[in-house]
Coordinates of C-alpha atoms in Angstrom, one line a residue:
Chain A
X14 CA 0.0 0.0 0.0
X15 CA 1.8 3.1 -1.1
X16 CA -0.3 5.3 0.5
X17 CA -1.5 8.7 -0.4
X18 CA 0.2 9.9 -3.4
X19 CA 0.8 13.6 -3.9
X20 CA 2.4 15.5 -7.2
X21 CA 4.1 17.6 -7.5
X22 CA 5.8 17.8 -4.0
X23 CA 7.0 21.3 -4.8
X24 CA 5.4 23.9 -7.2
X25 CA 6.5 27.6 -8.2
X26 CA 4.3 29.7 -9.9
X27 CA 4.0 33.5 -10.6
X28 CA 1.5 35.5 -9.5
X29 CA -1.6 35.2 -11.8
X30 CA -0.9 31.8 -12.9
X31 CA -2.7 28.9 -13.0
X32 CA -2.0 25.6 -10.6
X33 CA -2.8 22.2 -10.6
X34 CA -2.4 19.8 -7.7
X35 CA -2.9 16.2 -8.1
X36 CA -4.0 13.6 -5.3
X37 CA -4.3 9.9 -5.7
X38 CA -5.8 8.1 -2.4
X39 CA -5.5 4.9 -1.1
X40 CA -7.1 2.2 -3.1
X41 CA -10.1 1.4 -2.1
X42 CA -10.6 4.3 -0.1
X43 CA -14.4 6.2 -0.6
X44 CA -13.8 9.7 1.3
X45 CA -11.2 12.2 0.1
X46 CA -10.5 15.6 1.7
X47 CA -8.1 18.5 0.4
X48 CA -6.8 20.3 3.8
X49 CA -4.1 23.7 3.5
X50 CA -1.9 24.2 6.2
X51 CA 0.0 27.4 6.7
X52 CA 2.1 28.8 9.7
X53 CA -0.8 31.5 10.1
X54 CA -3.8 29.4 9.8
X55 CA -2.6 25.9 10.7
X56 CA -4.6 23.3 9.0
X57 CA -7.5 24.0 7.5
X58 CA -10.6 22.0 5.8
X59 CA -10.9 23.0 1.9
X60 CA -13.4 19.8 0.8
X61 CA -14.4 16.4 0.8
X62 CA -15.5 13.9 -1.7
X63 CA -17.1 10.6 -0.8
X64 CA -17.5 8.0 -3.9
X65 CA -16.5 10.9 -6.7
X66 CA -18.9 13.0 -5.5
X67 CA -18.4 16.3 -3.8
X68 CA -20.0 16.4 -0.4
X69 CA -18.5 19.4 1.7
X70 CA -16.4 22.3 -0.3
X71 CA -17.8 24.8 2.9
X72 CA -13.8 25.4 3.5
X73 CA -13.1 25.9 -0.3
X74 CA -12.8 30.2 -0.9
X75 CA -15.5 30.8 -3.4
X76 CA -13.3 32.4 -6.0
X77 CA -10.5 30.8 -8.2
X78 CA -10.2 27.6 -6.2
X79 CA -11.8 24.2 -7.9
X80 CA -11.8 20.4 -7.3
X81 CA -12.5 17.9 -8.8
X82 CA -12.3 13.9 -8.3
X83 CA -13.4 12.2 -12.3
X84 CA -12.6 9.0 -11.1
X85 CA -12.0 6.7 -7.6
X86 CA -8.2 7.1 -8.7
X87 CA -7.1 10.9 -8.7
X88 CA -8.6 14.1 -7.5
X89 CA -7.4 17.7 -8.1
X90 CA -7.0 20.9 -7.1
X91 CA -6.9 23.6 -9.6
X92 CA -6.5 27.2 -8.4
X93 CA -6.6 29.7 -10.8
X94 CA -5.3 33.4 -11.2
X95 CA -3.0 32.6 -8.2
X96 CA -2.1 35.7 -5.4
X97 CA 1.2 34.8 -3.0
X98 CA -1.2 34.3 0.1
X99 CA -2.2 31.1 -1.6
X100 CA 1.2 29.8 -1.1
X101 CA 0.8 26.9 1.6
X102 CA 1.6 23.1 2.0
X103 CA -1.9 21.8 0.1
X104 CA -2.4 18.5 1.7
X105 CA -4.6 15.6 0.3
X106 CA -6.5 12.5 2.7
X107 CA -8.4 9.8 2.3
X108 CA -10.7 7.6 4.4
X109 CA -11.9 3.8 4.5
X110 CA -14.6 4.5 6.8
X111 CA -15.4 8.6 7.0
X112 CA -18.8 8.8 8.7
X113 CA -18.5 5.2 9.7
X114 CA -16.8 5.3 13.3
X115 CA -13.3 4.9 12.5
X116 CA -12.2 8.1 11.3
X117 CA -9.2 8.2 10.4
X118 CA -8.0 10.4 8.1
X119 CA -4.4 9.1 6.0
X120 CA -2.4 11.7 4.7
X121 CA -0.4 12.6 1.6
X122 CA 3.1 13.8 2.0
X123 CA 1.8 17.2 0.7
X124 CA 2.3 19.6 -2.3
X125 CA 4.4 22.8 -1.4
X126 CA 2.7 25.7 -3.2
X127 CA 4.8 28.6 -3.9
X128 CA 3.3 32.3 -5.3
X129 CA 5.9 34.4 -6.5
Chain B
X28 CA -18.3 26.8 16.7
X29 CA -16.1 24.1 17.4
X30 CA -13.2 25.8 18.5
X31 CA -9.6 23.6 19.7
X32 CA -6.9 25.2 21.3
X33 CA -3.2 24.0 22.3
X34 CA -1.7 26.4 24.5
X35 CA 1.6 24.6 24.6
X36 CA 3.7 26.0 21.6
X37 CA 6.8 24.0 22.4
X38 CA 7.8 21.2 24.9
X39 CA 11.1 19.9 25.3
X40 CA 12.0 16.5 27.1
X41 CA 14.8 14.2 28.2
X42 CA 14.4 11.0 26.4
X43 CA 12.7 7.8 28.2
X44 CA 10.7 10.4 30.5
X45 CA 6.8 11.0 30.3
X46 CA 5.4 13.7 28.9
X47 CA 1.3 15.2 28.7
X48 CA 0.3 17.5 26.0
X49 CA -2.6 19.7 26.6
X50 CA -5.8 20.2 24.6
X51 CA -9.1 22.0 25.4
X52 CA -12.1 22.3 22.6
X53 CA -15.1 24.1 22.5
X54 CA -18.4 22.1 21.0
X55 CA -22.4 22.3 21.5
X56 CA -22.2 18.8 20.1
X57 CA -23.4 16.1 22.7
X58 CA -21.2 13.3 20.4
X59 CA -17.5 13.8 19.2
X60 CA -14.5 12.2 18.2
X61 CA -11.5 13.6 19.5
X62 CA -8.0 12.8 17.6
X63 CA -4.4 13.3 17.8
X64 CA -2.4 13.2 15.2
X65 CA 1.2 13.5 14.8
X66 CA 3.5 15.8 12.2
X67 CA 7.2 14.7 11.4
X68 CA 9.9 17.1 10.0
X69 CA 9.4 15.4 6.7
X70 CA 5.9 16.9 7.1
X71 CA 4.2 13.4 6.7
X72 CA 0.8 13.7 9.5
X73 CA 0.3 10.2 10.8
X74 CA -2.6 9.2 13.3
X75 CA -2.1 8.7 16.9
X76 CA -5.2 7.7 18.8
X77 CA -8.5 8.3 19.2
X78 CA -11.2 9.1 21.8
X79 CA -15.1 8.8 21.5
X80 CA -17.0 11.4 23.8
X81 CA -19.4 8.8 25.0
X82 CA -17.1 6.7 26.2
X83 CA -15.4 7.2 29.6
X84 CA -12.5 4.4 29.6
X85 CA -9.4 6.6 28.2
X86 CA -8.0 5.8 25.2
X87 CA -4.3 3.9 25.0
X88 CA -2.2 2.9 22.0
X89 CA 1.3 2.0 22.7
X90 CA 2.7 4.4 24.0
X91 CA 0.3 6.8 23.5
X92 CA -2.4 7.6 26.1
X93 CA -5.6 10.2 26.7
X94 CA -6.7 11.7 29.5
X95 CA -10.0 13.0 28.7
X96 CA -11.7 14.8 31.1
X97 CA -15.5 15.7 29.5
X98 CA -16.3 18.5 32.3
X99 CA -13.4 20.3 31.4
X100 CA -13.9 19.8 28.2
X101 CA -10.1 18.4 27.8
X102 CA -8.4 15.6 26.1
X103 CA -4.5 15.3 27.0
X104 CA -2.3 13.2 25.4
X105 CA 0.4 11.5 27.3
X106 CA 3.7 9.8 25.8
X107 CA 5.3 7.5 27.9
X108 CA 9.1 6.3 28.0
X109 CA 9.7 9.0 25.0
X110 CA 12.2 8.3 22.1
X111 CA 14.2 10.6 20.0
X112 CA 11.6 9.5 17.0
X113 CA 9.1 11.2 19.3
X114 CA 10.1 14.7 18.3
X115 CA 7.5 16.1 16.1
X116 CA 4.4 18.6 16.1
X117 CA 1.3 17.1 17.4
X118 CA -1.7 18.1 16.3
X119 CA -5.3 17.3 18.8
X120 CA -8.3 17.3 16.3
X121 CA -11.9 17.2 16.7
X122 CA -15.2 16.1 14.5
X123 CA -18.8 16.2 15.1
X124 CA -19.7 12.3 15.1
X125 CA -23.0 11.0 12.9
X126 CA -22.4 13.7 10.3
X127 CA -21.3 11.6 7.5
X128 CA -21.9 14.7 5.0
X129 CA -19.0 17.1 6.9
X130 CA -16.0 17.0 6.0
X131 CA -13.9 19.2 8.2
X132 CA -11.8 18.1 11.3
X133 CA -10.9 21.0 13.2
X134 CA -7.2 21.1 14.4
X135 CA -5.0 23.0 16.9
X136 CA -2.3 25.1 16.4
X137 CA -0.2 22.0 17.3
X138 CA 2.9 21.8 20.0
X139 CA 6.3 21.3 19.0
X140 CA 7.9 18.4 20.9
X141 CA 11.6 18.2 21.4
X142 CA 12.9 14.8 22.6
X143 CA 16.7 15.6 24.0
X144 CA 19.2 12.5 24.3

């Protein structure tokens, strides 16, 4: 079990610029969540998929930040137009058994996103 | 709001010793889970243990341990017979429980732990 995969691990970009962020969770896993963590904010909630379909975005900001999860394999994060306070450690997690009494969340290494 | 606050930023130890880390939260929720979770320099997050509000035996896992006190609204976690490996930022975590359509765990600020040989 490799666990959750992240790419890239670091990514540069200049301001106004698009980025993509790529997540693949554990196999067989039905929930997966998108967190940010900054020195600032600490970890935050962005959103949550369970079974492909989004469920909870209430932490994603409403303007140039998308996800997306088109099969049980890969998910994304796209944010577009990028500003320098989006740079943050974007973190992707998956589930077995969200809502189901275990809980526990398993967590990618993390993509490093940096606005210039 | 759920609200959970670490007031510890840092805490250094001598190896093999014991050592508590503090966390208090703020929920009108009558059911929780409580987590802690652990951050290494390489910035991988790993789960540590878990605690269920309705239950009153505290949680253990190795050498990890809670003491949960509901009133108080408090859920330490305690290390025992540390190890270098130990040093790392631990993060306490919380979740309402029976909401299978939220996804958000709220975390702490963390606290730094420094295990000295």
């Amino acid at each position: 079990n490799a666990g959750v995969i992240q790419t890239p691990r670091h990514k540069v970009t200049g301001k106004g610029q698009e980025a993509t962020l790529w997540c693949e969770p554990i196999s067989g896993h039905s929930a997966v969540f998108w967190y940010r963590q900054t020195i600032v904010q600490g970890l935050e909630f962005l959103t949550y998929f369970r079974n492909q379909a989004p469920i909870d975005d209430s932490g994603m900001p409403k303007e140039r930040f998308s996800a997306q999860m088109p099969n049980q394999s890969h998910s994304t994060l796209k944010i577009q137009s990028t500003q320098p306070q989006d740079s943050a450690v974007y973190l992707c997690a998956s589930s077995l058994d969200w809502g189901q009494g275990a809980e526990t969340l398993y967590f990618g290494s993390g993509t490093r996103l940096t606005v210039l | 709001a759920q609200k959970v606050t670490q007031t510890q930023t840092s805490i250094s130890v001598v190896e093999k010793t014991t050592v508590t880390m503090d966390c208090v939260y703020e929920t009108r929720d009558s059911s929780y889970f409580l987590f802690w979770y652990k951050q290494t320099a390489s910035g991988e997050i790993v789960f540590l243990i878990r605690q269920d509000s309705y239950k009153k035996e505290n949680a253990t896992v190795g050498h990890y341990s809670l003491n949960f006190q509901k009133p108080k609204s408090s859920i330490g976690l305690i290390i025992t017979a540390t190890q270098i490996e130990d040093s790392a930022v631990y993060f306490c975590a919380m979740r309402r429980r029976g909401n299978y359509n939220q996804g958000k765990l709220i975390f702490g600020q963390g606290t730094k732990l420094s295990i000295k040989p």
